[in-house]
mmCIF file of N, CA and C in Angstrom:
data_model
loop_
_atom_site.group_PDB
_atom_site.id
_atom_site.type_symbol
_atom_site.label_atom_id
_atom_site.label_comp_id
_atom_site.label_asym_id
_atom_site.label_seq_id
_atom_site.Cartn_x
_atom_site.Cartn_y
_atom_site.Cartn_z
ATOM 1 N N MET A 14 -0.739 -21.482 -7.464
ATOM 2 C CA MET A 14 -0.017 -20.237 -7.323
ATOM 3 C C MET A 14 -0.717 -19.369 -6.283
ATOM 4 N N SER A 15 0.041 -18.741 -5.444
ATOM 5 C CA SER A 15 -0.492 -17.878 -4.401
ATOM 6 C C SER A 15 -1.193 -16.666 -5.016
ATOM 7 N N THR A 16 -2.220 -16.193 -4.345
ATOM 8 C CA THR A 16 -2.913 -14.991 -4.807
ATOM 9 C C THR A 16 -2.607 -13.789 -3.928
ATOM 10 N N LEU A 17 -1.810 -13.995 -2.881
ATOM 11 C CA LEU A 17 -1.586 -12.949 -1.890
ATOM 12 C C LEU A 17 -0.097 -12.783 -1.604
ATOM 13 N N ILE A 18 0.330 -11.536 -1.512
ATOM 14 C CA ILE A 18 1.708 -11.218 -1.116
ATOM 15 C C ILE A 18 1.621 -10.349 0.132
ATOM 16 N N GLU A 19 2.375 -10.708 1.150
ATOM 17 C CA GLU A 19 2.502 -9.892 2.346
ATOM 18 C C GLU A 19 3.982 -9.692 2.614
ATOM 19 N N GLN A 20 4.385 -8.449 2.787
ATOM 20 C CA GLN A 20 5.791 -8.157 3.026
ATOM 21 C C GLN A 20 5.922 -7.202 4.206
ATOM 22 N N PRO A 21 6.535 -7.662 5.284
ATOM 23 C CA PRO A 21 6.784 -6.743 6.412
ATOM 24 C C PRO A 21 7.784 -5.672 5.998
ATOM 25 N N VAL A 22 7.559 -4.457 6.480
ATOM 26 C CA VAL A 22 8.481 -3.339 6.254
ATOM 27 C C VAL A 22 8.664 -2.601 7.568
ATOM 28 N N GLU A 23 9.763 -1.906 7.658
ATOM 29 C CA GLU A 23 10.036 -1.091 8.831
ATOM 30 C C GLU A 23 9.711 0.357 8.463
ATOM 31 N N ALA A 24 8.798 0.951 9.188
ATOM 32 C CA ALA A 24 8.392 2.333 8.918
ATOM 33 C C ALA A 24 8.888 3.234 10.045
ATOM 34 N N ARG A 25 9.294 4.412 9.673
ATOM 35 C CA ARG A 25 9.704 5.392 10.680
ATOM 36 C C ARG A 25 8.690 6.522 10.644
ATOM 37 N N LEU A 26 7.975 6.683 11.739
ATOM 38 C CA LEU A 26 6.971 7.721 11.849
ATOM 39 C C LEU A 26 7.650 9.071 12.009
ATOM 40 N N VAL A 27 7.301 10.033 11.160
ATOM 41 C CA VAL A 27 7.854 11.374 11.240
ATOM 42 C C VAL A 27 6.962 12.172 12.182
ATOM 43 N N ALA A 28 7.552 12.698 13.242
ATOM 44 C CA ALA A 28 6.783 13.432 14.258
ATOM 45 C C ALA A 28 7.638 14.555 14.812
ATOM 46 N N ALA A 29 7.087 15.244 15.794
ATOM 47 C CA ALA A 29 7.819 16.353 16.407
ATOM 48 C C ALA A 29 9.010 15.867 17.222
ATOM 49 N N ALA A 30 8.948 14.630 17.707
ATOM 50 C CA ALA A 30 10.058 14.094 18.498
ATOM 51 C C ALA A 30 11.293 13.967 17.606
ATOM 52 N N PRO A 31 12.477 14.208 18.150
ATOM 53 C CA PRO A 31 13.692 14.157 17.329
ATOM 54 C C PRO A 31 13.923 12.793 16.678
ATOM 55 N N ARG A 32 13.713 11.713 17.408
ATOM 56 C CA ARG A 32 13.907 10.384 16.822
ATOM 57 C C ARG A 32 12.787 9.463 17.290
ATOM 58 N N MET A 33 11.957 9.118 16.348
ATOM 59 C CA MET A 33 10.901 8.161 16.648
ATOM 60 C C MET A 33 11.426 6.768 16.335
ATOM 61 N N PRO A 34 11.097 5.805 17.151
ATOM 62 C CA PRO A 34 11.517 4.445 16.833
ATOM 63 C C PRO A 34 10.779 3.927 15.604
ATOM 64 N N SER A 35 11.345 2.927 14.990
ATOM 65 C CA SER A 35 10.687 2.300 13.847
ATOM 66 C C SER A 35 9.461 1.547 14.326
ATOM 67 N N ILE A 36 8.473 1.502 13.452
ATOM 68 C CA ILE A 36 7.269 0.734 13.754
ATOM 69 C C ILE A 36 7.085 -0.313 12.660
ATOM 70 N N PRO A 37 6.565 -1.461 13.022
ATOM 71 C CA PRO A 37 6.335 -2.480 11.999
ATOM 72 C C PRO A 37 5.124 -2.119 11.160
ATOM 73 N N ALA A 38 5.160 -2.486 9.915
ATOM 74 C CA ALA A 38 4.019 -2.324 9.012
ATOM 75 C C ALA A 38 4.096 -3.470 8.015
ATOM 76 N N THR A 39 3.017 -3.703 7.315
ATOM 77 C CA THR A 39 3.000 -4.771 6.317
ATOM 78 C C THR A 39 2.358 -4.251 5.042
ATOM 79 N N LEU A 40 3.024 -4.489 3.922
ATOM 80 C CA LEU A 40 2.453 -4.214 2.611
ATOM 81 C C LEU A 40 1.760 -5.482 2.126
ATOM 82 N N HIS A 41 0.557 -5.330 1.557
ATOM 83 C CA HIS A 41 -0.232 -6.465 1.077
ATOM 84 C C HIS A 41 -0.625 -6.235 -0.374
ATOM 85 N N TYR A 42 -0.613 -7.315 -1.148
ATOM 86 C CA TYR A 42 -1.148 -7.279 -2.506
ATOM 87 C C TYR A 42 -1.911 -8.571 -2.723
ATOM 88 N N ASP A 43 -3.115 -8.456 -3.255
ATOM 89 C CA ASP A 43 -3.968 -9.616 -3.509
ATOM 90 C C ASP A 43 -4.446 -9.546 -4.953
ATOM 91 N N ARG A 44 -4.168 -10.556 -5.732
ATOM 92 C CA ARG A 44 -4.546 -10.532 -7.141
ATOM 93 C C ARG A 44 -6.061 -10.474 -7.325
ATOM 94 N N ARG A 45 -6.846 -10.785 -6.281
ATOM 95 C CA ARG A 45 -8.303 -10.663 -6.378
ATOM 96 C C ARG A 45 -8.743 -9.197 -6.356
ATOM 97 N N ASP A 46 -7.847 -8.297 -5.942
ATOM 98 C CA ASP A 46 -8.074 -6.854 -5.973
ATOM 99 C C ASP A 46 -6.836 -6.254 -6.637
ATOM 100 N N PRO A 47 -6.673 -6.485 -7.942
ATOM 101 C CA PRO A 47 -5.381 -6.289 -8.605
ATOM 102 C C PRO A 47 -4.887 -4.859 -8.739
ATOM 103 N N PHE A 48 -5.756 -3.876 -8.589
ATOM 104 C CA PHE A 48 -5.318 -2.492 -8.728
ATOM 105 C C PHE A 48 -4.832 -1.904 -7.416
ATOM 106 N N ALA A 49 -5.086 -2.584 -6.296
ATOM 107 C CA ALA A 49 -4.860 -2.007 -4.969
ATOM 108 C C ALA A 49 -3.710 -2.658 -4.218
ATOM 109 N N VAL A 50 -3.110 -1.883 -3.336
ATOM 110 C CA VAL A 50 -2.197 -2.396 -2.312
ATOM 111 C C VAL A 50 -2.735 -1.907 -0.973
ATOM 112 N N ARG A 51 -2.328 -2.581 0.073
ATOM 113 C CA ARG A 51 -2.721 -2.185 1.419
ATOM 114 C C ARG A 51 -1.474 -2.057 2.277
ATOM 115 N N MET A 52 -1.513 -1.119 3.188
ATOM 116 C CA MET A 52 -0.442 -0.986 4.170
ATOM 117 C C MET A 52 -1.112 -1.024 5.532
ATOM 118 N N THR A 53 -0.697 -1.993 6.342
ATOM 119 C CA THR A 53 -1.322 -2.213 7.641
ATOM 120 C C THR A 53 -0.336 -1.892 8.751
ATOM 121 N N PHE A 54 -0.838 -1.173 9.761
ATOM 122 C CA PHE A 54 -0.068 -0.855 10.955
ATOM 123 C C PHE A 54 -0.722 -1.586 12.126
ATOM 124 N N PRO A 55 0.044 -2.321 12.919
ATOM 125 C CA PRO A 55 -0.544 -3.074 14.034
ATOM 126 C C PRO A 55 -1.046 -2.150 15.141
ATOM 127 N N ALA A 56 -1.955 -2.662 15.953
ATOM 128 C CA ALA A 56 -2.590 -1.884 17.020
ATOM 129 C C ALA A 56 -1.596 -1.134 17.911
ATOM 130 N N PRO A 57 -0.504 -1.766 18.374
ATOM 131 C CA PRO A 57 0.413 -1.030 19.269
ATOM 132 C C PRO A 57 1.081 0.188 18.611
ATOM 133 N N ALA A 58 1.071 0.252 17.285
ATOM 134 C CA ALA A 58 1.732 1.352 16.587
ATOM 135 C C ALA A 58 0.793 2.510 16.275
ATOM 136 N N THR A 59 -0.482 2.397 16.673
ATOM 137 C CA THR A 59 -1.437 3.441 16.333
ATOM 138 C C THR A 59 -1.915 4.183 17.576
ATOM 139 N N LEU A 60 -2.364 5.405 17.379
ATOM 140 C CA LEU A 60 -2.869 6.204 18.493
ATOM 141 C C LEU A 60 -4.153 5.626 19.076
ATOM 142 N N GLU A 61 -4.966 4.998 18.231
ATOM 143 C CA GLU A 61 -6.247 4.460 18.677
ATOM 144 C C GLU A 61 -6.107 3.100 19.352
ATOM 145 N N GLY A 62 -4.954 2.468 19.188
ATOM 146 C CA GLY A 62 -4.753 1.145 19.760
ATOM 147 C C GLY A 62 -5.473 0.043 19.010
ATOM 148 N N VAL A 63 -5.806 0.290 17.740
ATOM 149 C CA VAL A 63 -6.424 -0.718 16.877
ATOM 150 C C VAL A 63 -5.635 -0.781 15.571
ATOM 151 N N GLU A 64 -5.649 -1.937 14.935
ATOM 152 C CA GLU A 64 -4.968 -2.079 13.655
ATOM 153 C C GLU A 64 -5.557 -1.093 12.648
ATOM 154 N N VAL A 65 -4.689 -0.466 11.881
ATOM 155 C CA VAL A 65 -5.117 0.487 10.857
ATOM 156 C C VAL A 65 -4.605 0.005 9.508
ATOM 157 N N CYS A 66 -5.507 -0.018 8.528
ATOM 158 C CA CYS A 66 -5.145 -0.466 7.181
ATOM 159 C C CYS A 66 -5.548 0.609 6.174
ATOM 160 N N TRP A 67 -4.587 1.015 5.359
ATOM 161 C CA TRP A 67 -4.835 1.974 4.295
ATOM 162 C C TRP A 67 -4.786 1.235 2.966
ATOM 163 N N THR A 68 -5.748 1.500 2.090
ATOM 164 C CA THR A 68 -5.797 0.894 0.760
ATOM 165 C C THR A 68 -5.624 2.001 -0.271
ATOM 166 N N PHE A 69 -4.744 1.755 -1.238
ATOM 167 C CA PHE A 69 -4.493 2.747 -2.276
ATOM 168 C C PHE A 69 -3.990 2.037 -3.526
ATOM 169 N N ALA A 70 -3.863 2.768 -4.610
ATOM 170 C CA ALA A 70 -3.513 2.190 -5.906
ATOM 171 C C ALA A 70 -2.059 1.723 -5.956
ATOM 172 N N ARG A 71 -1.859 0.551 -6.532
ATOM 173 C CA ARG A 71 -0.497 0.054 -6.742
ATOM 174 C C ARG A 71 0.264 1.010 -7.652
ATOM 175 N N GLU A 72 -0.428 1.578 -8.622
ATOM 176 C CA GLU A 72 0.189 2.537 -9.536
ATOM 177 C C GLU A 72 0.687 3.773 -8.788
ATOM 178 N N LEU A 73 -0.045 4.214 -7.769
ATOM 179 C CA LEU A 73 0.380 5.355 -6.952
ATOM 180 C C LEU A 73 1.693 5.041 -6.244
ATOM 181 N N LEU A 74 1.785 3.858 -5.657
ATOM 182 C CA LEU A 74 3.011 3.464 -4.955
ATOM 183 C C LEU A 74 4.190 3.397 -5.917
ATOM 184 N N SER A 75 3.959 2.831 -7.080
ATOM 185 C CA SER A 75 5.019 2.709 -8.078
ATOM 186 C C SER A 75 5.481 4.077 -8.581
ATOM 187 N N ALA A 76 4.545 4.933 -8.935
ATOM 188 C CA ALA A 76 4.894 6.261 -9.449
ATOM 189 C C ALA A 76 5.546 7.116 -8.372
ATOM 190 N N GLY A 77 5.156 6.918 -7.110
ATOM 191 C CA GLY A 77 5.710 7.698 -6.006
ATOM 192 C C GLY A 77 7.171 7.414 -5.727
ATOM 193 N N LEU A 78 7.707 6.336 -6.272
ATOM 194 C CA LEU A 78 9.148 6.071 -6.156
ATOM 195 C C LEU A 78 9.959 7.050 -6.997
ATOM 196 N N GLU A 79 9.355 7.558 -8.068
ATOM 197 C CA GLU A 79 10.071 8.420 -9.010
ATOM 198 C C GLU A 79 9.837 9.908 -8.769
ATOM 199 N N GLY A 80 8.687 10.259 -8.205
ATOM 200 C CA GLY A 80 8.371 11.662 -7.969
ATOM 201 C C GLY A 80 7.103 11.770 -7.147
ATOM 202 N N PRO A 81 6.774 12.972 -6.678
ATOM 203 C CA PRO A 81 5.587 13.161 -5.846
ATOM 204 C C PRO A 81 4.317 12.747 -6.587
ATOM 205 N N GLU A 82 3.486 11.952 -5.925
ATOM 206 C CA GLU A 82 2.231 11.481 -6.506
ATOM 207 C C GLU A 82 1.133 11.505 -5.460
ATOM 208 N N GLY A 83 -0.079 11.729 -5.920
ATOM 209 C CA GLY A 83 -1.242 11.678 -5.050
ATOM 210 C C GLY A 83 -1.729 13.049 -4.648
ATOM 211 N N HIS A 84 -3.052 13.183 -4.597
ATOM 212 C CA HIS A 84 -3.675 14.445 -4.203
ATOM 213 C C HIS A 84 -4.768 14.214 -3.179
ATOM 214 N N GLY A 85 -4.991 12.995 -2.789
ATOM 215 C CA GLY A 85 -6.075 12.670 -1.882
ATOM 216 C C GLY A 85 -5.581 12.253 -0.518
ATOM 217 N N ASP A 86 -6.160 11.180 -0.018
ATOM 218 C CA ASP A 86 -5.855 10.697 1.331
ATOM 219 C C ASP A 86 -4.461 10.087 1.449
ATOM 220 N N VAL A 87 -3.927 9.579 0.344
ATOM 221 C CA VAL A 87 -2.596 8.958 0.367
ATOM 222 C C VAL A 87 -1.717 9.646 -0.664
ATOM 223 N N ARG A 88 -0.528 10.035 -0.213
ATOM 224 C CA ARG A 88 0.449 10.681 -1.096
ATOM 225 C C ARG A 88 1.791 9.993 -0.910
ATOM 226 N N VAL A 89 2.530 9.862 -2.001
ATOM 227 C CA VAL A 89 3.802 9.125 -1.974
ATOM 228 C C VAL A 89 4.847 9.950 -2.714
ATOM 229 N N ARG A 90 6.075 9.955 -2.168
ATOM 230 C CA ARG A 90 7.159 10.667 -2.847
ATOM 231 C C ARG A 90 8.510 10.085 -2.408
ATOM 232 N N PRO A 91 9.508 10.224 -3.280
ATOM 233 C CA PRO A 91 10.847 9.786 -2.883
ATOM 234 C C PRO A 91 11.445 10.774 -1.889
ATOM 235 N N TYR A 92 12.383 10.267 -1.088
ATOM 236 C CA TYR A 92 13.067 11.129 -0.122
ATOM 237 C C TYR A 92 14.496 10.623 0.014
ATOM 238 N N GLY A 93 15.442 11.432 -0.423
ATOM 239 C CA GLY A 93 16.845 11.045 -0.305
ATOM 240 C C GLY A 93 17.189 9.852 -1.183
ATOM 241 N N TYR A 94 18.248 9.174 -0.792
ATOM 242 C CA TYR A 94 18.793 8.087 -1.606
ATOM 243 C C TYR A 94 17.904 6.846 -1.621
ATOM 244 N N ASP A 95 17.467 6.371 -0.471
ATOM 245 C CA ASP A 95 16.702 5.125 -0.447
ATOM 246 C C ASP A 95 15.540 5.179 0.544
ATOM 247 N N ARG A 96 14.807 6.259 0.500
ATOM 248 C CA ARG A 96 13.616 6.381 1.354
ATOM 249 C C ARG A 96 12.428 6.773 0.497
ATOM 250 N N THR A 97 11.284 6.294 0.894
ATOM 251 C CA THR A 97 10.030 6.696 0.286
ATOM 252 C C THR A 97 9.133 7.207 1.403
ATOM 253 N N VAL A 98 8.490 8.332 1.168
ATOM 254 C CA VAL A 98 7.589 8.932 2.145
ATOM 255 C C VAL A 98 6.157 8.612 1.738
ATOM 256 N N LEU A 99 5.391 8.132 2.697
ATOM 257 C CA LEU A 99 3.960 7.946 2.507
ATOM 258 C C LEU A 99 3.242 8.839 3.503
ATOM 259 N N GLU A 100 2.321 9.635 3.003
ATOM 260 C CA GLU A 100 1.499 10.498 3.846
ATOM 261 C C GLU A 100 0.076 9.952 3.827
ATOM 262 N N PHE A 101 -0.483 9.769 5.011
ATOM 263 C CA PHE A 101 -1.851 9.282 5.148
ATOM 264 C C PHE A 101 -2.675 10.389 5.791
ATOM 265 N N HIS A 102 -3.642 10.921 5.049
ATOM 266 C CA HIS A 102 -4.453 12.045 5.511
ATOM 267 C C HIS A 102 -5.831 11.545 5.923
ATOM 268 N N ALA A 103 -6.245 11.872 7.136
ATOM 269 C CA ALA A 103 -7.555 11.505 7.666
ATOM 270 C C ALA A 103 -8.126 12.701 8.409
ATOM 271 N N PRO A 104 -9.426 12.706 8.690
ATOM 272 C CA PRO A 104 -10.004 13.818 9.452
ATOM 273 C C PRO A 104 -9.317 14.034 10.798
ATOM 274 N N GLU A 105 -8.807 12.950 11.402
ATOM 275 C CA GLU A 105 -8.154 13.049 12.712
ATOM 276 C C GLU A 105 -6.755 13.643 12.638
ATOM 277 N N GLY A 106 -6.173 13.665 11.453
ATOM 278 C CA GLY A 106 -4.828 14.192 11.302
ATOM 279 C C GLY A 106 -4.077 13.503 10.182
ATOM 280 N N THR A 107 -2.803 13.781 10.102
ATOM 281 C CA THR A 107 -1.945 13.232 9.053
ATOM 282 C C THR A 107 -0.814 12.436 9.682
ATOM 283 N N ALA A 108 -0.578 11.244 9.127
ATOM 284 C CA ALA A 108 0.573 10.440 9.538
ATOM 285 C C ALA A 108 1.550 10.404 8.367
ATOM 286 N N VAL A 109 2.811 10.640 8.662
ATOM 287 C CA VAL A 109 3.854 10.615 7.646
ATOM 288 C C VAL A 109 4.865 9.566 8.059
ATOM 289 N N VAL A 110 5.124 8.609 7.159
ATOM 290 C CA VAL A 110 6.094 7.557 7.467
ATOM 291 C C VAL A 110 7.127 7.467 6.347
ATOM 292 N N HIS A 111 8.331 7.089 6.739
ATOM 293 C CA HIS A 111 9.404 6.800 5.786
ATOM 294 C C HIS A 111 9.604 5.288 5.769
ATOM 295 N N ILE A 112 9.777 4.723 4.581
ATOM 296 C CA ILE A 112 10.156 3.311 4.469
ATOM 297 C C ILE A 112 11.274 3.219 3.436
ATOM 298 N N HIS A 113 12.021 2.137 3.488
ATOM 299 C CA HIS A 113 13.115 1.940 2.539
ATOM 300 C C HIS A 113 12.547 1.726 1.135
ATOM 301 N N SER A 114 13.041 2.493 0.187
ATOM 302 C CA SER A 114 12.606 2.356 -1.204
ATOM 303 C C SER A 114 12.910 0.966 -1.743
ATOM 304 N N SER A 115 14.002 0.375 -1.283
ATOM 305 C CA SER A 115 14.339 -0.975 -1.755
ATOM 306 C C SER A 115 13.266 -1.974 -1.336
ATOM 307 N N ASP A 116 12.659 -1.790 -0.161
ATOM 308 C CA ASP A 116 11.556 -2.661 0.261
ATOM 309 C C ASP A 116 10.339 -2.471 -0.640
ATOM 310 N N VAL A 117 10.065 -1.215 -0.996
ATOM 311 C CA VAL A 117 8.934 -0.929 -1.882
ATOM 312 C C VAL A 117 9.179 -1.554 -3.251
ATOM 313 N N ARG A 118 10.389 -1.399 -3.778
ATOM 314 C CA ARG A 118 10.703 -1.983 -5.092
ATOM 315 C C ARG A 118 10.578 -3.507 -5.078
ATOM 316 N N ARG A 119 11.062 -4.132 -4.014
ATOM 317 C CA ARG A 119 10.967 -5.582 -3.900
ATOM 318 C C ARG A 119 9.498 -6.019 -3.851
ATOM 319 N N PHE A 120 8.687 -5.306 -3.072
ATOM 320 C CA PHE A 120 7.262 -5.607 -2.980
ATOM 321 C C PHE A 120 6.583 -5.447 -4.344
ATOM 322 N N LEU A 121 6.870 -4.348 -5.033
ATOM 323 C CA LEU A 121 6.262 -4.108 -6.337
ATOM 324 C C LEU A 121 6.706 -5.143 -7.361
ATOM 325 N N GLN A 122 7.965 -5.556 -7.290
ATOM 326 C CA GLN A 122 8.454 -6.598 -8.204
ATOM 327 C C GLN A 122 7.689 -7.903 -7.985
ATOM 328 N N ARG A 123 7.501 -8.257 -6.727
ATOM 329 C CA ARG A 123 6.757 -9.479 -6.401
ATOM 330 C C ARG A 123 5.311 -9.378 -6.880
ATOM 331 N N SER A 124 4.700 -8.207 -6.718
ATOM 332 C CA SER A 124 3.310 -8.042 -7.160
ATOM 333 C C SER A 124 3.221 -8.089 -8.688
ATOM 334 N N THR A 125 4.226 -7.555 -9.359
ATOM 335 C CA THR A 125 4.248 -7.564 -10.816
ATOM 336 C C THR A 125 4.451 -8.979 -11.360
ATOM 337 N N GLU A 126 5.191 -9.795 -10.637
ATOM 338 C CA GLU A 126 5.337 -11.200 -11.043
ATOM 339 C C GLU A 126 3.996 -11.928 -10.928
ATOM 340 N N LEU A 127 3.191 -11.537 -9.955
ATOM 341 C CA LEU A 127 1.874 -12.142 -9.758
ATOM 342 C C LEU A 127 0.881 -11.616 -10.789
ATOM 343 N N VAL A 128 0.830 -10.292 -10.964
ATOM 344 C CA VAL A 128 -0.047 -9.646 -11.944
ATOM 345 C C VAL A 128 0.757 -8.518 -12.603
ATOM 346 N N PRO A 129 1.163 -8.698 -13.865
ATOM 347 C CA PRO A 129 1.943 -7.660 -14.539
ATOM 348 C C PRO A 129 1.172 -6.343 -14.624
ATOM 349 N N LEU A 130 1.910 -5.235 -14.517
ATOM 350 C CA LEU A 130 1.296 -3.917 -14.664
ATOM 351 C C LEU A 130 0.631 -3.822 -16.033
ATOM 352 N N GLY A 131 -0.555 -3.270 -16.067
ATOM 353 C CA GLY A 131 -1.304 -3.151 -17.313
ATOM 354 C C GLY A 131 -2.204 -4.340 -17.598
ATOM 355 N N PHE A 132 -2.070 -5.404 -16.823
ATOM 356 C CA PHE A 132 -2.889 -6.607 -17.032
ATOM 357 C C PHE A 132 -3.826 -6.863 -15.854
ATOM 358 N N GLU A 133 -3.981 -5.873 -14.991
ATOM 359 C CA GLU A 133 -4.833 -6.027 -13.816
ATOM 360 C C GLU A 133 -6.275 -6.353 -14.214
ATOM 361 N N HIS A 134 -6.743 -5.727 -15.304
ATOM 362 C CA HIS A 134 -8.131 -5.922 -15.724
ATOM 363 C C HIS A 134 -8.458 -7.382 -16.031
ATOM 364 N N LEU A 135 -7.457 -8.176 -16.365
ATOM 365 C CA LEU A 135 -7.688 -9.590 -16.660
ATOM 366 C C LEU A 135 -8.001 -10.402 -15.404
ATOM 367 N N GLN A 136 -7.699 -9.845 -14.239
ATOM 368 C CA GLN A 136 -7.959 -10.527 -12.973
ATOM 369 C C GLN A 136 -9.363 -10.243 -12.445
ATOM 370 N N VAL A 137 -10.032 -9.247 -13.033
ATOM 371 C CA VAL A 137 -11.332 -8.808 -12.536
ATOM 372 C C VAL A 137 -12.439 -9.594 -13.238
ATOM 373 N N ASN A 138 -13.350 -10.148 -12.448
ATOM 374 C CA ASN A 138 -14.505 -10.855 -12.979
ATOM 375 C C ASN A 138 -15.717 -9.948 -12.759
ATOM 376 N N LEU A 139 -16.045 -9.155 -13.769
ATOM 377 C CA LEU A 139 -17.101 -8.162 -13.615
ATOM 378 C C LEU A 139 -18.453 -8.793 -13.306
ATOM 379 N N ASP A 140 -18.767 -9.919 -13.921
ATOM 380 C CA ASP A 140 -20.060 -10.567 -13.652
ATOM 381 C C ASP A 140 -20.168 -10.979 -12.192
ATOM 382 N N GLU A 141 -19.106 -11.591 -11.674
ATOM 383 C CA GLU A 141 -19.102 -12.025 -10.275
ATOM 384 C C GLU A 141 -19.164 -10.824 -9.329
ATOM 385 N N ASP A 142 -18.387 -9.780 -9.627
ATOM 386 C CA ASP A 142 -18.373 -8.584 -8.784
ATOM 387 C C ASP A 142 -19.731 -7.880 -8.791
ATOM 388 N N LEU A 143 -20.373 -7.812 -9.955
ATOM 389 C CA LEU A 143 -21.687 -7.186 -10.050
ATOM 390 C C LEU A 143 -22.727 -7.992 -9.272
ATOM 391 N N ALA A 144 -22.681 -9.311 -9.388
ATOM 392 C CA ALA A 144 -23.602 -10.167 -8.631
ATOM 393 C C ALA A 144 -23.423 -9.972 -7.138
ATOM 394 N N GLU A 145 -22.176 -9.827 -6.689
ATOM 395 C CA GLU A 145 -21.911 -9.592 -5.258
ATOM 396 C C GLU A 145 -22.471 -8.243 -4.808
ATOM 397 N N LEU A 146 -22.293 -7.218 -5.633
ATOM 398 C CA LEU A 146 -22.835 -5.898 -5.315
ATOM 399 C C LEU A 146 -24.363 -5.944 -5.216
ATOM 400 N N MET A 147 -24.990 -6.666 -6.125
ATOM 401 C CA MET A 147 -26.450 -6.768 -6.112
ATOM 402 C C MET A 147 -26.930 -7.509 -4.854
ATOM 403 N N ARG A 148 -26.194 -8.541 -4.442
ATOM 404 C CA ARG A 148 -26.555 -9.262 -3.205
ATOM 405 C C ARG A 148 -26.449 -8.336 -2.006
ATOM 406 N N ASP A 149 -25.396 -7.521 -1.983
ATOM 407 C CA ASP A 149 -25.189 -6.591 -0.861
ATOM 408 C C ASP A 149 -26.225 -5.475 -0.830
ATOM 409 N N ALA A 150 -26.802 -5.138 -1.990
ATOM 410 C CA ALA A 150 -27.750 -4.041 -2.076
ATOM 411 C C ALA A 150 -29.141 -4.423 -1.536
ATOM 412 N N ARG A 151 -29.397 -5.695 -1.400
ATOM 413 C CA ARG A 151 -30.719 -6.144 -0.918
ATOM 414 C C ARG A 151 -30.913 -5.883 0.520
#
């Protein structure tokens, strides 16, 4: 069974320009990091010209479909009939993107089939993770 889900999504960057073109992005879920999802933007879509990856809680993404969620670097909220807004806050500024809520739901459904919500802790091997942390601390 696969441990990784990658789903391309079309994101629309919200900016001062009247109509920004869509930019490609990818949602990632890995059962080896069961509480997290990642959203990656390719180098051509970023101001720095390098790939940018944001990591945040799967629970945040799920809850953000129903109402505003998040108080930190990543915030998620519904917008209109089938849009979800993700705000990414960094010292350099804030990026706001819209993606189709149906894409988010499909991604979350696939991740839930891999690791059901509430059972993420069963995927974590604390002994192995602690040993890795200790190796890195040397």
